[in-house]
Amino acid sequence: MNLSKLTAVLLLISGFQAFETASGQNQPPEAQGIHNFSVNECITYAYEHQASVVNAALDVKSAEYRIKEVIGSGLPQINGSASFQDYLKIPTTLIPGEFIGQPGSFIPVKFGVKYQSALAADVTQLIFDGSFLVGVKASKTYKELSQRNYTRSRIDVNVNVTKAYYQVLVSDEQVKLLDANIKQLKQQLDQTTAQNKQGFVEKIDVDRLTVQYNSLQTQRENVLRLLALNYQLLKFQMGMPVDDNLILKDKLADVKLDESATAESTDTTFYKKRIEYGLSETQIKLYEYDIKRTKALFLPSLSAFGNYTSSYQNNTFGNLYSSQFPASYVGLRLNVPIFSGGQRINQLRQAEITVQKSKNEQSNLKNALALEANQAKIIYFNGLQTLGSQRKNQELAREVLRVSKIKYQQGVGSSIEVTQAQTALEDADNKYIQGLYDALVSKVDLEKAYGRIQ
């Protein structure tokens, strides 16, 4: 991402807030927390406060409860119930008249009492169910998946925070370069203005320098605003309140940019360190458990059950619970699947296809990770080469400007030559800053590509 694109992103994130200065001094001190962090401390803070990481940790906790839920379904299930009935009209039953010596007729008789109540307890216990055993194992794999998702969220936050931290350092370096250019240009402008008053140089020479000076001042103000936004983006990536005051410990000199970062490029098994590959492996394990679960549906299941009921009946409500009529039973229930219209076999075939597709995707992922690593290595190497070239160009442009100013002061050069040299230096500075940012970002991408960020 180049600096102009990054600026747009920052404006989208922080445009609704008032700009803060790079040091945060324009915020009320009593409303601010003060943090003096290195990049590693920023990452540690993000692990504890960034919403994506916190939520991923909650997902791990939720998976632990999921395991307990599945195990609980195999433990005794006990349910209690209570009932009360008031027969406003007791049901009437017709009995054959032969029972009382009136053949060929039906006699209406009311059976029962006005008030009835019952208290009951039901107990069921799973004895054998293949799908339950598979479910217990699958739930543990599900927890493994949530743990790896937690690791992935930490890696993403690590990368985002590191890049944002480097962006602040680069913007700060850009301000320093602009300050140096403005200082030397101000000296030159003051000197040229004095010479103009003495009639040694033309007014147009002063105007050219004034235009450049004003342009640099405007550019510096823009970079300061961008630097303030960069601080806000870093805080956002860390999950830190944007009103807090963040001071960075690390300097650009502390970041090592050399070709040693590509030392592990010969490791052909690096893809196993990538969290994406680990997630793929876990997902395949879950799909394989789905096959086992579907196969278990072909097996019988056995469970035990029992019931105890205490009934109460009386025509008088006050005497309803004066006597009870208990009943209880226990038993076994065997469920043998015989024919399901081909549903189970077709479910099994679908599960097998899902596993095969996942393995194909894993193979493609392996190739994609290898391509990403090779690409990251080349981009980083090219970034180092470009940065070295831009640094040399910057030094040359500074030397050209120095010589041009000497020639102009000695009367053997023109003001246009000095102006062009100044513009070339500013362009070299900008390209150096862009090259520095690109090299730093590509270093982070390289570390991630080879699975070194965990």
Coordinates of C-alpha atoms in Angstrom, one line a residue:
M1 CA 0.0 0.0 0.0
N2 CA 1.5 3.3 -1.0
L3 CA 1.3 6.4 1.1
S4 CA -1.6 8.0 -0.8
K5 CA -3.8 4.9 -0.4
L6 CA -2.9 4.7 3.3
T7 CA -3.9 8.3 3.7
A8 CA -7.4 7.5 2.3
V9 CA -7.8 4.5 4.7
L10 CA -6.7 6.7 7.6
L11 CA -9.2 9.4 6.7
L12 CA -12.0 6.8 6.5
I13 CA -11.1 5.5 10.0
S14 CA -10.5 8.7 11.8
G15 CA -12.2 11.4 9.7
F16 CA -15.0 11.7 12.2
Q17 CA -12.6 12.8 14.9
A18 CA -10.7 16.0 15.4
F19 CA -7.1 15.8 14.4
E20 CA -4.7 15.4 17.3
T21 CA -1.0 16.5 17.2
A22 CA 1.7 13.9 16.9
S23 CA 2.4 14.0 20.7
G24 CA -1.3 14.3 21.6
Q25 CA -0.7 17.5 23.5
N26 CA -3.9 19.1 22.3
Q27 CA -6.0 16.6 24.3
P28 CA -7.0 17.4 27.9
P29 CA -4.3 15.8 30.1
E30 CA -6.9 14.5 32.6
A31 CA -8.7 12.6 29.8
Q32 CA -5.6 10.8 28.5
G33 CA -3.7 7.7 29.5
I34 CA 0.0 7.9 28.8
H35 CA 1.8 4.9 27.3
N36 CA 5.4 4.6 26.4
F37 CA 5.6 1.4 24.2
S38 CA 8.0 -0.5 22.0
V39 CA 6.6 -2.4 19.1
N40 CA 6.5 -5.6 21.1
E41 CA 4.7 -3.8 23.9
C42 CA 2.2 -2.5 21.5
I43 CA 1.6 -6.0 20.2
T44 CA 1.2 -7.4 23.8
Y45 CA -1.3 -4.6 24.5
A46 CA -3.2 -5.5 21.4
Y47 CA -3.4 -9.1 22.4
E48 CA -5.2 -8.0 25.5
H49 CA -7.4 -5.2 24.2
Q50 CA -8.1 -5.7 20.4
A51 CA -11.7 -6.8 20.0
S52 CA -10.9 -9.5 17.4
V53 CA -8.4 -11.2 19.7
V54 CA -10.6 -10.9 22.8
N55 CA -13.6 -12.4 20.9
A56 CA -11.4 -15.2 19.6
A57 CA -10.4 -16.0 23.2
L58 CA -14.1 -16.0 24.1
D59 CA -14.7 -18.5 21.3
V60 CA -12.1 -20.8 22.9
K61 CA -14.0 -20.5 26.2
S62 CA -17.3 -21.2 24.4
A63 CA -15.8 -24.3 22.8
E64 CA -14.9 -25.6 26.2
Y65 CA -18.5 -25.3 27.3
R66 CA -19.5 -27.0 24.0
I67 CA -17.4 -30.0 25.0
K68 CA -19.1 -30.1 28.4
E69 CA -22.5 -29.8 26.7
V70 CA -21.8 -32.8 24.5
I71 CA -20.5 -34.9 27.4
G72 CA -23.6 -33.9 29.4
S73 CA -25.9 -35.4 26.8
G74 CA -24.5 -38.8 27.8
L75 CA -25.1 -38.4 31.5
P76 CA -28.4 -39.3 33.3
Q77 CA -31.2 -37.0 32.2
I78 CA -33.7 -36.4 35.0
N79 CA -37.0 -34.5 34.6
G80 CA -39.7 -33.8 37.1
S81 CA -43.3 -32.9 36.5
A82 CA -46.4 -32.0 38.5
S83 CA -50.0 -31.9 37.4
F84 CA -53.4 -30.9 38.9
Q85 CA -56.8 -31.5 37.3
D86 CA -60.3 -30.3 38.4
Y87 CA -63.0 -32.2 36.6
L88 CA -65.8 -29.6 36.4
K89 CA -67.8 -32.5 34.9
I90 CA -66.6 -36.0 35.4
P91 CA -66.4 -37.9 32.1
T92 CA -69.3 -40.4 31.4
T93 CA -68.6 -43.9 30.1
L94 CA -71.3 -46.2 28.6
I95 CA -71.1 -49.8 29.8
P96 CA -73.2 -52.7 28.3
G97 CA -76.4 -53.3 30.2
E98 CA -75.5 -57.0 30.5
F99 CA -73.4 -56.1 33.4
I100 CA -76.5 -55.2 35.5
G101 CA -79.1 -57.4 34.0
Q102 CA -80.3 -55.1 31.2
P103 CA -79.2 -56.8 28.0
G104 CA -79.3 -54.8 24.8
S105 CA -78.8 -51.4 26.4
F106 CA -76.0 -49.1 27.6
I107 CA -75.9 -47.6 31.0
P108 CA -74.1 -44.2 31.5
V109 CA -71.7 -44.4 34.4
K110 CA -69.3 -41.7 35.7
F111 CA -65.8 -43.0 36.7
G112 CA -63.3 -41.0 38.6
V113 CA -63.2 -38.2 41.1
K114 CA -63.4 -34.5 40.8
Y115 CA -59.8 -33.7 41.8
Q116 CA -56.7 -35.5 40.6
S117 CA -53.0 -34.6 41.0
A118 CA -49.7 -36.3 40.2
L119 CA -46.0 -35.8 40.9
A120 CA -43.6 -37.7 38.6
A121 CA -39.9 -38.1 37.9
D122 CA -38.4 -39.5 34.7
V123 CA -34.9 -40.8 34.3
T124 CA -33.1 -41.7 31.1
Q125 CA -29.5 -43.0 30.7
L126 CA -27.8 -43.5 27.4
I127 CA -26.0 -46.8 27.4
F128 CA -24.6 -47.0 23.9
D129 CA -24.9 -44.6 20.9
G130 CA -22.1 -44.5 18.3
S131 CA -22.9 -40.9 17.3
F132 CA -22.5 -39.7 20.9
L133 CA -18.9 -41.2 21.1
V134 CA -18.0 -39.6 17.8
G135 CA -19.5 -36.3 19.0
V136 CA -17.4 -36.2 22.1
K137 CA -14.2 -36.6 20.0
A138 CA -15.4 -34.1 17.4
S139 CA -16.2 -31.5 20.1
K140 CA -12.5 -31.6 21.2
T141 CA -11.4 -31.1 17.6
Y142 CA -13.8 -28.1 17.5
K143 CA -12.0 -26.6 20.5
E144 CA -8.7 -27.1 18.6
L145 CA -10.2 -25.2 15.7
S146 CA -11.2 -22.3 17.9
Q147 CA -7.7 -22.3 19.4
R148 CA -6.2 -22.0 16.0
N149 CA -8.6 -19.3 15.0
Y150 CA -7.4 -17.5 18.2
T151 CA -3.8 -17.9 17.0
R152 CA -4.7 -16.5 13.6
S153 CA -6.4 -13.5 15.1
R154 CA -3.2 -12.8 17.1
I155 CA -1.0 -13.1 14.0
D156 CA -3.3 -10.7 12.1
V157 CA -3.2 -8.2 14.9
N158 CA 0.6 -8.6 15.2
V159 CA 1.0 -7.8 11.5
N160 CA -1.4 -4.9 11.6
V161 CA 0.1 -3.3 14.7
T162 CA 3.7 -3.7 13.4
K163 CA 2.9 -2.1 10.1
A164 CA 1.1 0.7 11.8
Y165 CA 4.0 1.2 14.2
Y166 CA 6.4 1.3 11.3
Q167 CA 4.2 3.8 9.5
V168 CA 4.4 6.2 12.4
L169 CA 8.2 5.9 12.5
V170 CA 8.4 6.5 8.7
S171 CA 6.1 9.6 9.0
D172 CA 8.2 10.9 11.8
E173 CA 11.3 10.4 9.7
Q174 CA 9.6 12.3 6.8
V175 CA 9.0 15.2 9.2
K176 CA 12.6 15.3 10.2
L177 CA 13.7 15.4 6.5
L178 CA 11.3 18.2 5.8
D179 CA 12.5 20.1 8.8
A180 CA 16.1 19.8 7.6
N181 CA 15.1 21.0 4.1
I182 CA 13.1 23.9 5.4
K183 CA 15.9 25.0 7.7
Q184 CA 18.5 25.1 4.9
L185 CA 16.0 26.6 2.5
K186 CA 15.1 29.3 5.0
Q187 CA 18.8 30.2 5.4
Q188 CA 19.2 30.3 1.6
L189 CA 16.0 32.4 1.3
D190 CA 17.2 34.9 3.9
Q191 CA 20.6 35.2 2.3
T192 CA 19.1 35.7 -1.2
T193 CA 16.6 38.2 0.1
A194 CA 19.5 40.2 1.6
Q195 CA 21.4 40.0 -1.6
N196 CA 18.4 41.2 -3.5
K197 CA 18.1 44.2 -1.3
Q198 CA 21.7 45.0 -2.0
G199 CA 21.1 44.6 -5.8
F200 CA 23.2 41.5 -6.3
V201 CA 20.4 39.1 -7.3
E202 CA 17.1 39.6 -9.0
K203 CA 13.6 39.6 -7.3
I204 CA 12.6 36.5 -9.3
D205 CA 15.3 34.5 -7.5
V206 CA 13.7 35.4 -4.2
D207 CA 10.3 34.5 -5.6
R208 CA 11.5 31.1 -6.7
L209 CA 12.9 30.3 -3.3
T210 CA 9.7 31.6 -1.6
V211 CA 7.5 29.3 -3.7
Q212 CA 9.7 26.3 -2.7
Y213 CA 9.7 27.4 0.9
N214 CA 5.9 27.8 1.1
S215 CA 5.5 24.5 -0.6
L216 CA 7.7 22.7 1.9
Q217 CA 5.9 24.4 4.8
T218 CA 2.5 23.2 3.4
Q219 CA 3.9 19.7 2.8
R220 CA 5.2 19.6 6.4
E221 CA 1.7 20.6 7.8
N222 CA 0.1 17.9 5.7
V223 CA 2.6 15.3 6.9
L224 CA 2.0 16.3 10.5
R225 CA -1.7 15.7 10.0
L226 CA -1.0 12.4 8.5
L227 CA 1.3 11.6 11.4
A228 CA -1.5 12.3 13.8
L229 CA -3.7 10.0 11.8
N230 CA -1.0 7.3 11.8
Y231 CA -1.0 7.5 15.6
Q232 CA -4.7 7.1 15.6
L233 CA -4.5 4.1 13.3
L234 CA -1.9 2.5 15.5
K235 CA -4.1 3.0 18.6
F236 CA -7.1 1.6 16.6
Q237 CA -5.1 -1.5 15.7
M238 CA -4.1 -2.0 19.3
G239 CA -7.6 -1.5 20.7
M240 CA -6.4 1.6 22.6
P241 CA -8.6 4.6 23.1
V242 CA -7.6 7.2 20.6
D243 CA -7.6 9.9 23.3
D244 CA -4.7 8.2 25.1
N245 CA -1.2 9.6 24.6
L246 CA 1.1 7.0 22.9
I247 CA 4.8 7.5 22.8
L248 CA 7.0 5.2 20.7
K249 CA 10.2 3.8 22.2
D250 CA 11.6 2.2 19.1
K251 CA 13.5 4.1 16.4
L252 CA 14.0 3.3 12.7
A253 CA 17.6 2.4 13.6
D254 CA 16.4 -0.4 15.8
V255 CA 14.8 -2.1 12.8
K256 CA 17.2 -4.4 11.0
L257 CA 16.7 -4.4 7.2
D258 CA 19.1 -6.9 5.7
E259 CA 19.0 -10.0 3.5
S260 CA 19.4 -12.3 6.6
A261 CA 15.6 -12.2 6.9
T262 CA 15.5 -14.6 3.8
A263 CA 17.7 -17.1 5.6
E264 CA 14.9 -19.7 5.9
S265 CA 13.9 -19.5 2.3
T266 CA 15.4 -23.0 1.7
D267 CA 13.0 -24.6 4.3
T268 CA 10.5 -26.6 2.1
T269 CA 8.2 -27.4 5.1
F270 CA 7.6 -23.9 6.2
Y271 CA 4.0 -24.2 5.2
K272 CA 3.4 -26.4 8.2
K273 CA 4.1 -23.3 10.4
R274 CA 1.4 -21.3 8.7
I275 CA -1.8 -21.1 10.7
E276 CA -3.8 -21.3 7.5
Y277 CA -2.5 -24.8 6.9
G278 CA -3.1 -25.8 10.5
L279 CA -6.7 -24.6 10.2
S280 CA -7.1 -26.7 7.1
E281 CA -5.9 -29.8 8.8
T282 CA -8.3 -29.3 11.7
Q283 CA -11.2 -28.7 9.4
I284 CA -10.4 -31.9 7.6
K285 CA -10.4 -33.7 10.9
L286 CA -13.9 -32.3 11.7
Y287 CA -15.2 -33.5 8.3
E288 CA -13.7 -37.0 8.9
Y289 CA -15.6 -37.1 12.2
D290 CA -18.7 -36.2 10.3
I291 CA -18.1 -39.4 8.2
K292 CA -17.7 -41.4 11.4
R293 CA -20.9 -39.9 12.9
T294 CA -22.9 -40.8 9.8
K295 CA -21.6 -44.3 9.9
A296 CA -22.6 -44.5 13.6
L297 CA -26.2 -43.9 12.5
F298 CA -26.2 -47.4 11.0
L299 CA -25.6 -48.9 14.5
P300 CA -28.2 -49.7 17.1
S301 CA -28.5 -47.5 20.2
L302 CA -29.5 -48.6 23.7
S303 CA -30.8 -46.6 26.6
A304 CA -32.3 -47.2 30.0
F305 CA -35.3 -45.4 31.4
G306 CA -37.3 -45.2 34.6
N307 CA -40.3 -43.5 36.1
Y308 CA -41.8 -42.9 39.5
T309 CA -45.3 -41.3 39.8
S310 CA -47.3 -40.5 42.9
S311 CA -51.0 -39.9 42.2
Y312 CA -53.6 -38.2 44.4
Q313 CA -57.4 -38.5 43.9
N314 CA -60.3 -37.2 45.9
N315 CA -63.7 -35.6 45.5
T316 CA -62.8 -33.1 48.2
F317 CA -60.0 -30.6 47.5
G318 CA -59.0 -30.4 51.1
N319 CA -58.4 -34.1 51.3
L320 CA -56.8 -34.4 47.9
Y321 CA -53.3 -35.1 49.3
S322 CA -54.4 -37.2 52.2
S323 CA -53.6 -40.4 50.4
Q324 CA -51.3 -41.3 47.5
F325 CA -51.2 -44.0 44.9
P326 CA -47.6 -44.6 43.8
A327 CA -46.4 -46.3 40.6
S328 CA -43.0 -46.9 39.2
Y329 CA -41.2 -48.7 36.4
V330 CA -37.8 -49.2 34.7
G331 CA -36.9 -50.5 31.3
L332 CA -34.5 -50.7 28.4
R333 CA -35.0 -49.2 24.9
L334 CA -33.2 -50.6 21.9
N335 CA -33.4 -48.7 18.7
V336 CA -32.3 -50.7 15.6
P337 CA -32.2 -48.7 12.3
I338 CA -33.6 -50.9 9.5
F339 CA -34.5 -48.8 6.5
S340 CA -34.4 -45.0 6.0
G341 CA -35.1 -44.8 2.3
G342 CA -31.4 -44.5 1.5
Q343 CA -31.0 -41.2 3.5
R344 CA -28.1 -42.4 5.7
I345 CA -26.1 -43.9 2.8
N346 CA -26.5 -40.7 0.8
Q347 CA -25.5 -38.6 3.8
L348 CA -22.4 -40.7 4.1
R349 CA -21.5 -40.2 0.5
Q350 CA -21.9 -36.5 0.8
A351 CA -19.6 -36.4 3.8
E352 CA -17.0 -38.4 2.0
I353 CA -17.1 -35.9 -0.9
T354 CA -16.7 -33.0 1.5
V355 CA -13.6 -34.6 2.9
Q356 CA -12.1 -35.1 -0.6
K357 CA -12.9 -31.5 -1.6
S358 CA -11.2 -30.3 1.6
K359 CA -8.1 -32.3 0.8
N360 CA -8.0 -30.9 -2.7
E361 CA -8.3 -27.4 -1.2
Q362 CA -5.5 -28.1 1.2
S363 CA -3.2 -29.2 -1.6
N364 CA -4.0 -25.9 -3.5
L365 CA -3.4 -24.0 -0.2
K366 CA 0.0 -25.5 0.1
N367 CA 0.9 -24.3 -3.4
A368 CA -0.6 -20.9 -2.7
L369 CA 1.5 -20.5 0.5
A370 CA 4.6 -21.5 -1.4
L371 CA 3.8 -18.9 -4.0
E372 CA 3.1 -16.3 -1.4
A373 CA 6.4 -17.0 0.4
N374 CA 8.4 -16.7 -2.9
Q375 CA 6.6 -13.5 -3.8
A376 CA 7.3 -12.0 -0.3
K377 CA 10.9 -13.0 -0.6
I378 CA 11.3 -11.3 -4.0
I379 CA 9.4 -8.2 -2.9
Y380 CA 11.5 -7.8 0.2
F381 CA 14.8 -8.3 -1.7
N382 CA 13.6 -5.8 -4.4
G383 CA 12.6 -3.4 -1.6
L384 CA 16.0 -3.6 -0.1
Q385 CA 17.6 -2.9 -3.4
T386 CA 15.3 0.0 -4.1
L387 CA 15.8 1.5 -0.6
G388 CA 19.6 1.3 -1.1
S389 CA 19.3 3.0 -4.4
Q390 CA 17.0 5.7 -3.1
R391 CA 19.4 6.3 -0.2
K392 CA 22.3 6.8 -2.6
N393 CA 20.1 9.1 -4.8
Q394 CA 19.2 11.1 -1.7
E395 CA 22.9 11.6 -0.9
L396 CA 23.7 12.5 -4.5
A397 CA 20.8 15.0 -4.7
R398 CA 22.0 16.6 -1.4
E399 CA 25.5 16.9 -2.8
V400 CA 24.2 18.3 -6.1
L401 CA 22.3 21.0 -4.2
R402 CA 25.4 21.9 -2.2
V403 CA 27.5 22.3 -5.3
S404 CA 24.8 24.3 -7.1
K405 CA 24.5 26.7 -4.2
I406 CA 28.3 27.2 -4.2
K407 CA 28.3 27.8 -7.9
Y408 CA 25.4 30.3 -7.6
Q409 CA 27.2 32.1 -4.8
Q410 CA 30.3 32.4 -6.9
G411 CA 28.4 33.7 -9.9
V412 CA 29.1 30.7 -12.1
G413 CA 25.6 29.1 -11.7
S414 CA 22.0 30.2 -12.0
S415 CA 19.2 30.3 -9.5
I416 CA 17.2 28.0 -11.7
E417 CA 19.9 25.4 -11.3
V418 CA 19.7 25.7 -7.5
T419 CA 15.9 25.5 -7.6
Q420 CA 16.1 22.4 -9.8
A421 CA 18.6 20.8 -7.4
Q422 CA 16.3 21.6 -4.4
T423 CA 13.3 20.0 -6.2
A424 CA 15.4 17.0 -7.0
L425 CA 16.4 16.6 -3.3
E426 CA 12.7 16.9 -2.3
D427 CA 11.8 14.2 -4.8
A428 CA 14.7 12.0 -3.6
D429 CA 13.5 12.4 0.0
N430 CA 10.0 11.4 -0.9
K431 CA 11.1 8.4 -2.9
Y432 CA 13.4 7.4 0.0
I433 CA 10.5 7.6 2.5
Q434 CA 8.3 5.5 0.2
G435 CA 11.1 3.0 -0.3
L436 CA 11.7 2.9 3.4
Y437 CA 8.0 2.2 4.1
D438 CA 7.8 -0.5 1.4
A439 CA 10.9 -2.2 2.7
L440 CA 9.5 -2.3 6.3
V441 CA 6.1 -3.6 5.2
S442 CA 7.6 -6.2 3.0
K443 CA 9.8 -7.4 5.9
V444 CA 6.6 -8.0 8.0
D445 CA 5.0 -9.8 5.0
L446 CA 8.0 -12.0 4.6
E447 CA 8.0 -12.9 8.3
K448 CA 4.3 -13.8 8.1
A449 CA 4.7 -15.7 4.8
Y450 CA 7.3 -18.1 6.4
G451 CA 5.3 -18.6 9.5
R452 CA 7.7 -16.8 11.8
I453 CA 4.9 -14.7 13.4
Q454 CA 2.9 -16.8 15.8

